[in-house]
Amino acid sequence: MIDYSKFVLKPKEEIILQLKDVDKIFLIGCNKCFKEFKQFGEEEKECVELIKMLRENGKKVLGCADIDFLCNRIITEKIIGKRKELNQADCILVNSCGIGVQTIAELTEGTIPSKPVFTAADSIPQGGQHCLSLYDEEGIHFRCAACGQCFLGLTAGICPIVNCAKELVNGPCGGAKNGKCEIASAIGQVAGATGKDKDCAWEKIYQRLNLLSSEQRVASSETVIRDYTKPSLKTKNVITDLVREKRFEGFYGGVYPLEKKEFTSQKAIKIIPEHKQVVIPLLQHTGCPAEPLVKSGDKVFVGHKIGQSKGFISANIHSSISGKVIAVEPRSHPVCPDKILSVIIENDGKNQLSPEIKSKPALENLSPEEIREIVHEAGIVGLGGAMFPTQVKLCPPKDKKIDTFILNGAECEPYLTADERVMIEKTEDIIFGMKALMKVLNVGKGYIAIEENKPEAIAKLRAKSEENIEVVVVKTKYPQGAERMLIKRILQREVPLGGLPLDVGVVVNNVSTAVAVAEAIKTGLPLIKRVITVTGEKIKDPQNLEVKIGTSFKDLIDYCGGVIDGEMEQGTCLLKMGGPMMGIVQKDFNVPVIKGTTGILVTSPSDIEFTLLRACIKCGRCLDVCPMELNPSNLGLYAEKENWEKMHSEGVLNCIECGSCNYICPSKRSLVEVFKLAKKEICAKLVKNPQSSE
Amino acid sequence: MELKELFAKGKFVVTSEVGPPKGWQIEKTLEEAEILRGKVDAINVTDNQSSVMRFGALATCHFLKDRGFEPVFQITCRDRNRLALQSDILNAAAFGIENLLLLTGDHPLLGDHKDAKPVFDLDSVSLIHTVKKLEDGSDLAGNKLEGEPPKFCLGAVVSPCAEPLEPQLFKMEKKIKAGAEFFQTQAVYEVDKFVKFMEKVKNFGIPIMAGIVILKSVGMAKYMNENVAGVFVPDNLIEELKKDKEKTKSGQTGIEIAARLIKELKPYCQGIHLMPLGWNDKVPAILSQAGLI
Amino acid sequence: MLITQLKPKEDLLSFISGEKVFILQCYGCAEVFLPKEEINLFLEELNNSGTLIVKNIISDYLCNYEYTKLRINLWAEELKKSEKIVIFSCGIGVQVVSTILNQVSSISHQSPVTSHQIYPGCDTLYLNGFQGLTPFNFDCAQCGQCFLNYTGGICPLTSCAKSLLNGPCGGAKNGKCEVAGPAGIVMDCGWEKIYKKLETIGRLDILKEVIKLRDYSKR
């Protein structure tokens, strides 16, 4: 990897001269956006040398903080705040680019002890380089001077501002000799210059213009005058503020993927005709699989319990149709990589309700325990996708006082509109279910959180909501719907790392879960159907559908008109269960809809594959978007070395697998996939050897 | 008198140049100009030539004008932004300076203040455009000038022996479009190349003065071959310089070569511009050997 | 880190009106800033004005030379059918695409993508801070001779409109710089901030140190 350092150490004399009046130094080094990844445990070479030099010159170095991306003020503040040695220091010496130094200097005005800040480094001018722009081809730098009046249309795509020493915009100065710029000999002295830097930009521009049609050359013959007002202070400040506001609205990080909800957001929920067969896996929840209660040949009814929950974290499974069990065997599952024991039922088309199904007494007459038992019996799990058994959430440990209930209608995943439609069409059930859940938990205050991009749902729920239920409109930002983010946004409470919402007195449930609860009480029906969105660019007629659990994905895609241009197969179609961000890629198009299926997404496969083989360029974007404030860049580099321990200590278990880092990564590294793997490995080790837990 | 009038009359125009001193006492420079009196049509004054800080070109032009010479004020874009350039051009008008030569200028890294900020707010093309606007009665920003607009004869430069030539040609065209009225070229040693260049620019219909630099030594010739853009001294000329060291040292060979070049180039161009680089005392001899005086 | 602004519509139209146009939008840094809505409105207008939009591709990180090269092959058919390419990205994206097309066309004359005219649809503006992370109002001029030691950690180059190194110009009024931007955007006088900062940390003596000069050869 090339050394893309953004700064170099100042001459020793200059550093020592600055520090003549100070004795005790606290050193802060930036791990550099472009510095090669260091092996953990090994200190940054420059800081080691710097410390040595300072000591040789009679200075005391009290401590050294090595931080990735000093410029990231929020994270930097947290890390430095913990360093107590800083109090005893006479000054802070910063080894970073100018932004890092300024960040630290600003922090000394408030959050960290007020000490003089000195800089040990000079920034290396990179000429407005950007993201992956360190490429150069044929001596042309792909850099952008951000001049505010792009000339590239006149210069055949070679930037004269970046590539010409005099930034000439009307043609060559005539100073080039043998294609080399007149400053060729002088530029040789500038650090880091390569031979290519010396080429005459205008000769290259001319060569390329020559390949093009005359028209562009004519345009190039007009006198061009630069307008130095273009990169105006106003635009710059306005946009900087805007971007900052957006980035930190509600919670740190997050991304803004294209919503693409317009495919289905206006389409009412359709109840689809039943299919001939359903495949109902006995594992449709977090925890232990349910035990089968039926065998091949058994007759079952709608709502018939076919799987018995086993253990505290588990859930009952019910038949979604009436008919005959034709097999109980392992089948492909949309979530688990291995085949899962499933009950396969052939539809008799009679839609006969199980005699056990009876509507329950009115809500007022039900005790919290009774409601909890109904929820348990109905096999209700979190329908937002996590599939955590709801009754477990309703049994908080005695020492945890729950004071707030949040109903999650954020639906921040792009494309998906099932929850949105449920909120519009089943408003009353939502309120009913929510009241039931609040009754179980005995909480006085409930919130319904909805992203601002669903005005109709907001209006409907506002109209129906009651005194102790407040509809909160949250910004459309991914992953706004994650529990932790909602709690922070609504209650300004921080769920501790490794903790659960109940640690801060909150229970969060999905809107569709509330509907299932309402249904279980009102009609007695267990969780046998749900609303999903079948969507994506490849779907002919995207829809919001109410489907029976166990219906195959393929049948539903066919119901929506099938796929556009070609076959429903891997290679031409990318099938995901869920949304594009957290959705799980499916290889088998015949997997069944389960309780946690929020949607079926069919798109074209991405043109560039995500892989860990592509190098991290340390651009820092993932740090900027990770809502859990982790360092996905470093975690990814540890994953390359399969260093699970280090990943554990760097907090990978806190990863909520939201996919923001994957989404933003310019190198398209498959970060989330390896984080999932690491979490699995770490958990396996913890189970085997609990002492290793920190 | 504006050079363009001389061109219009069909005169073969001859100019030479002086470089201001590094210091404020300018008598010596004026003495150099005296050598040229009556022998050239105008004298160019260089503007911090080679990015080396010197006495100003504008003041030098003023002194020359006072003494009855016809100065050509050279202006580069290296040291001034568009405000300073325009105000210096207005200054020149007030001093009665009629001829301007508008150039981009060498990069400061080549000179004696390497750490200077390279300005290049405008470049040669936009500078010509700017002067044209001043002549039309407004400044570059479009504000009206008070009183009479200034009038100049606008010169520009081109490098006729550059490799590749095409970028030079398209920029030359831009300069003409922007308002250039005559061209002065980089030093020419290869007559064939120059002739070919003249063929290519015939259609532009603009007066061109071939540039002549007196060859002082073999070392200078070799240095130019290696370092100076668009200049190539052919081997036969270097051989000629090598042949008689004494003659070369006294400047005789340089004079002979220059005079011969002028004679060869004269049929193809509208004038010559001598760049004696301190050897102004050799200019009369060159011109007389070339049959121009 | 860079942000973009749509070029004046008239300028763009004068180049592409009535032609067959291939549109390329880069959403890679859209998380930073790309005027998506304005672009889409413009494209709609363009479509209604008789300009044929052969293809409108939304891609990401055009600046990544390798991906862009791969992708250009995927778009070869549509590129063949179009006359002009308009790229909505920062200047780097435009340069990369232009260079790749140029390479392709110089390698093979049968190539579908010879002599395309490329137009940037956006002007790129400089945004405070480096790439990657969310911009703050800190900025680094990458001058190559960090002056922050003398200025209490407030950069005189980026917080002073004139980038003065040796003290304020005297043009500030009530702590605000004389360069009052349009729409009431006013920047604080950097040198007043520096002075106050040095005063608080008791280091006003630094101001009396040697006269500082920019060395532009380091830039």
Coordinates of C-alpha atoms in Angstrom, one line a residue, chain A residues 6 10 14-15 17-18 20-22 33-34 69-74 93 96-99 101-106 108-109 114-133 135 137-138 140-154 156-159 162-163 190 207-208 211-216 219 230-244 246-248 252 254-258 607-608 614 617-621 623-625 663-669, chain C residues 1-5 7-8 11 14-16 19 26-33 36 57-71 74-75 84 89-103 105-106 109 114-156 158-159 161 177 179-187 193 197 200-203 205-206 209-210 217-219:
Chain A
K6 CA -1.5 13.7 4.9
K10 CA 8.1 19.4 11.2
E14 CA 11.1 24.0 15.0
I15 CA 9.3 21.6 17.4
L17 CA 11.7 25.9 19.8
Q18 CA 8.0 25.9 20.2
K20 CA 10.9 25.8 25.0
D21 CA 8.7 27.0 27.9
V22 CA 7.0 23.7 28.6
C33 CA -6.7 8.8 7.2
F34 CA -4.1 7.5 4.7
F69 CA -9.4 10.4 12.5
L70 CA -8.8 13.2 15.0
C71 CA -11.0 15.3 12.8
N72 CA -14.0 13.3 14.0
R73 CA -14.7 15.6 16.9
I74 CA -17.4 13.6 18.6
L93 CA 1.4 18.4 21.2
S96 CA -1.8 15.5 12.7
C97 CA -3.0 17.5 9.8
G98 CA -4.3 21.0 10.4
I99 CA -7.8 19.9 11.0
V101 CA -4.9 20.3 15.5
Q102 CA -7.8 22.7 15.2
T103 CA -10.2 20.1 16.5
I104 CA -8.1 19.5 19.6
A105 CA -7.6 23.3 20.1
E106 CA -11.3 23.8 20.0
T108 CA -9.5 22.7 25.0
E109 CA -12.0 25.5 25.1
S114 CA -7.4 24.0 28.8
K115 CA -3.8 23.6 27.7
P116 CA -1.8 25.2 25.0
V117 CA -1.9 23.2 21.8
F118 CA 1.1 22.8 19.6
T119 CA 1.5 21.1 16.3
A120 CA 4.3 18.8 15.4
A121 CA 3.4 18.4 11.8
D122 CA 3.0 20.2 8.5
S123 CA 0.1 19.1 6.2
I124 CA 1.0 17.9 2.8
P125 CA -0.8 19.7 0.0
Q126 CA -2.9 17.3 -2.0
G127 CA -4.7 19.7 -4.3
G128 CA -8.2 19.0 -3.4
Q129 CA -7.9 15.3 -3.7
H130 CA -10.9 13.3 -3.0
C131 CA -11.9 9.8 -2.1
L132 CA -10.2 7.5 -4.5
S133 CA -8.7 10.2 -6.5
Y135 CA -5.2 7.5 -9.1
E137 CA -3.3 7.9 -15.5
E138 CA -0.7 9.0 -18.1
I140 CA -3.0 13.2 -15.4
H141 CA -4.1 13.6 -11.8
F142 CA -7.6 12.8 -11.0
R143 CA -7.9 15.5 -8.5
C144 CA -10.3 18.4 -8.2
A145 CA -9.4 21.9 -7.2
A146 CA -13.1 22.6 -6.4
C147 CA -12.8 25.9 -8.3
G148 CA -16.6 26.2 -8.5
Q149 CA -16.7 26.6 -12.3
C150 CA -15.7 23.3 -13.8
F151 CA -13.8 23.7 -17.1
L152 CA -13.6 20.0 -17.9
G153 CA -16.1 20.3 -20.7
L154 CA -13.7 22.7 -22.5
A156 CA -11.6 17.2 -22.8
G157 CA -11.8 16.1 -19.2
I158 CA -8.3 17.0 -18.1
C159 CA -8.3 19.6 -15.3
V162 CA -4.9 20.8 -11.1
N163 CA -2.5 19.8 -13.8
V190 CA 9.2 19.0 -3.8
Q207 CA -3.9 15.7 -27.8
R208 CA -7.2 14.6 -26.3
L211 CA -9.4 13.0 -30.8
L212 CA -12.7 14.7 -30.3
S213 CA -14.9 16.4 -32.8
S214 CA -14.3 20.0 -33.9
E215 CA -17.3 21.3 -32.0
Q216 CA -15.7 20.8 -28.6
A219 CA -16.1 25.8 -27.5
K230 CA -17.4 31.0 -7.3
P231 CA -16.3 28.9 -4.3
S232 CA -18.2 31.4 -2.2
L233 CA -18.1 31.5 1.5
K234 CA -21.8 31.5 1.6
T235 CA -22.4 28.3 -0.3
K236 CA -19.6 26.6 1.5
N237 CA -20.9 27.5 4.9
V238 CA -24.5 26.9 4.2
I239 CA -23.7 23.4 2.8
T240 CA -21.3 22.6 5.6
D241 CA -23.9 23.4 8.2
L242 CA -26.5 21.5 6.3
V243 CA -24.4 18.4 6.1
R244 CA -23.4 18.5 9.7
K246 CA -28.1 16.1 8.7
R247 CA -25.4 13.8 9.9
F248 CA -25.9 14.4 13.6
Y252 CA -24.5 10.0 15.4
G254 CA -26.4 7.0 9.7
V255 CA -26.9 7.2 5.9
Y256 CA -29.5 8.4 3.4
P257 CA -30.0 5.6 0.8
L258 CA -32.5 6.2 -2.0
D607 CA -22.3 -4.6 -10.7
I608 CA -19.4 -4.6 -8.4
R614 CA -10.3 -5.1 -1.9
I617 CA -8.4 3.1 1.7
K618 CA -8.9 4.4 5.2
C619 CA -11.2 7.2 4.0
G620 CA -13.0 7.1 7.3
R621 CA -16.5 7.2 5.8
L623 CA -16.6 5.7 11.0
D624 CA -18.7 8.7 10.1
V625 CA -21.8 6.7 9.4
Y663 CA -23.4 1.1 2.0
I664 CA -20.9 3.9 2.2
C665 CA -17.7 2.0 1.6
P666 CA -16.0 3.3 -1.6
S667 CA -13.9 0.1 -1.7
K668 CA -17.0 -2.0 -1.5
R669 CA -15.6 -4.1 1.3
Chain C
M1 CA -14.3 16.5 0.7
L2 CA -16.2 18.1 -2.1
I3 CA -19.6 19.3 -2.9
T4 CA -21.3 20.1 -6.1
Q5 CA -23.7 22.6 -7.6
K7 CA -24.0 24.3 -13.6
P8 CA -26.1 27.1 -15.0
D11 CA -24.7 26.7 -20.2
S14 CA -26.2 25.3 -25.1
F15 CA -24.0 22.2 -25.3
I16 CA -26.5 19.4 -25.3
E19 CA -28.7 15.8 -28.9
C26 CA -22.5 9.8 -9.2
Y27 CA -24.2 9.1 -5.9
G28 CA -21.1 7.9 -4.2
C29 CA -20.6 11.1 -2.2
A30 CA -24.3 12.0 -2.4
E31 CA -24.2 11.4 1.3
V32 CA -22.0 14.5 1.3
F33 CA -23.7 16.7 -1.2
K36 CA -30.2 15.3 -6.7
I57 CA -27.3 5.9 -15.1
I58 CA -27.0 6.3 -11.4
S59 CA -23.7 5.0 -10.2
D60 CA -21.4 5.6 -7.3
Y61 CA -17.7 6.5 -6.8
L62 CA -16.9 7.3 -10.4
C63 CA -13.6 8.4 -9.0
N64 CA -12.7 4.8 -8.5
Y65 CA -10.9 4.1 -11.7
E66 CA -11.2 0.3 -11.6
Y67 CA -15.0 0.2 -11.1
T68 CA -15.7 2.9 -13.6
K69 CA -13.7 1.0 -16.2
L70 CA -15.7 -2.1 -15.6
R71 CA -18.9 -0.3 -15.7
L74 CA -21.6 -2.5 -19.2
W75 CA -22.9 0.7 -20.7
K84 CA -22.7 13.5 -25.7
S89 CA -20.3 14.4 -10.2
C90 CA -17.4 16.3 -8.8
G91 CA -14.5 17.1 -11.1
I92 CA -12.8 13.9 -10.4
G93 CA -15.6 11.7 -11.7
V94 CA -15.6 13.6 -15.0
Q95 CA -11.8 13.3 -15.4
V96 CA -11.9 9.5 -14.7
V97 CA -14.7 8.8 -17.2
S98 CA -13.1 11.0 -19.8
T99 CA -9.7 9.3 -19.4
I100 CA -11.2 5.9 -19.6
L101 CA -13.2 6.7 -22.7
N102 CA -10.1 8.2 -24.2
Q103 CA -8.0 5.1 -23.5
S105 CA -10.9 4.9 -28.1
S106 CA -7.2 5.1 -28.6
H109 CA -11.0 2.1 -33.4
T114 CA -14.9 7.1 -29.7
S115 CA -14.9 10.8 -29.7
H116 CA -17.6 11.4 -27.1
Q117 CA -18.0 14.8 -25.9
I118 CA -18.0 15.0 -22.1
Y119 CA -19.6 17.8 -20.2
P120 CA -19.5 18.2 -16.4
G121 CA -23.0 18.9 -15.2
C122 CA -21.8 20.3 -11.9
D123 CA -19.4 22.8 -10.6
T124 CA -17.4 21.5 -7.6
L125 CA -17.0 23.6 -4.6
Y126 CA -14.4 23.2 -1.9
L127 CA -15.8 22.0 1.4
N128 CA -14.1 22.5 4.7
G129 CA -12.1 19.6 6.1
F130 CA -10.7 16.6 4.5
Q131 CA -12.5 13.8 2.8
G132 CA -14.3 11.0 4.5
L133 CA -15.6 12.5 7.7
T134 CA -18.4 14.9 8.2
P135 CA -17.3 18.4 7.5
F136 CA -16.8 20.7 10.3
N137 CA -16.1 24.4 10.1
F138 CA -12.4 23.6 10.6
D139 CA -10.4 23.8 7.5
C140 CA -6.9 23.1 6.5
A141 CA -5.3 24.9 3.6
Q142 CA -2.7 22.2 3.2
C143 CA -0.1 24.9 3.1
G144 CA 2.8 22.6 4.0
Q145 CA 4.1 24.8 6.8
C146 CA 1.6 24.6 9.6
F147 CA 1.3 27.9 11.5
L148 CA -1.1 26.6 14.2
N149 CA 1.8 26.8 16.7
Y150 CA 1.8 30.5 16.5
T151 CA -2.0 31.0 16.6
G152 CA -3.4 29.0 19.5
G153 CA -4.6 26.3 17.2
I154 CA -6.8 28.6 15.0
C155 CA -5.7 28.5 11.4
P156 CA -4.9 32.0 10.1
T158 CA -8.5 29.5 6.7
S159 CA -10.1 31.6 9.3
A161 CA -10.3 35.9 4.5
C177 CA -14.5 40.1 9.0
V179 CA -15.7 40.2 3.8
A180 CA -19.4 40.0 4.5
G181 CA -20.8 37.4 2.2
P182 CA -24.1 37.8 0.5
A183 CA -27.3 36.8 2.4
G184 CA -25.8 37.9 5.7
I185 CA -23.1 35.2 5.9
V186 CA -20.4 36.9 7.9
M187 CA -17.3 35.3 9.1
K193 CA -10.2 34.8 17.7
K197 CA -7.3 32.4 22.5
T200 CA -6.6 33.1 27.6
I201 CA -3.7 30.7 27.5
G202 CA -1.3 33.5 28.4
R203 CA 0.8 33.2 25.3
D205 CA 4.2 36.7 23.6
I206 CA 4.0 34.3 20.6
E209 CA 7.8 36.3 17.4
V210 CA 9.5 36.6 14.0
S217 CA 6.9 26.6 -3.2
K218 CA 5.6 24.2 -0.5
R219 CA 2.1 24.4 -1.8

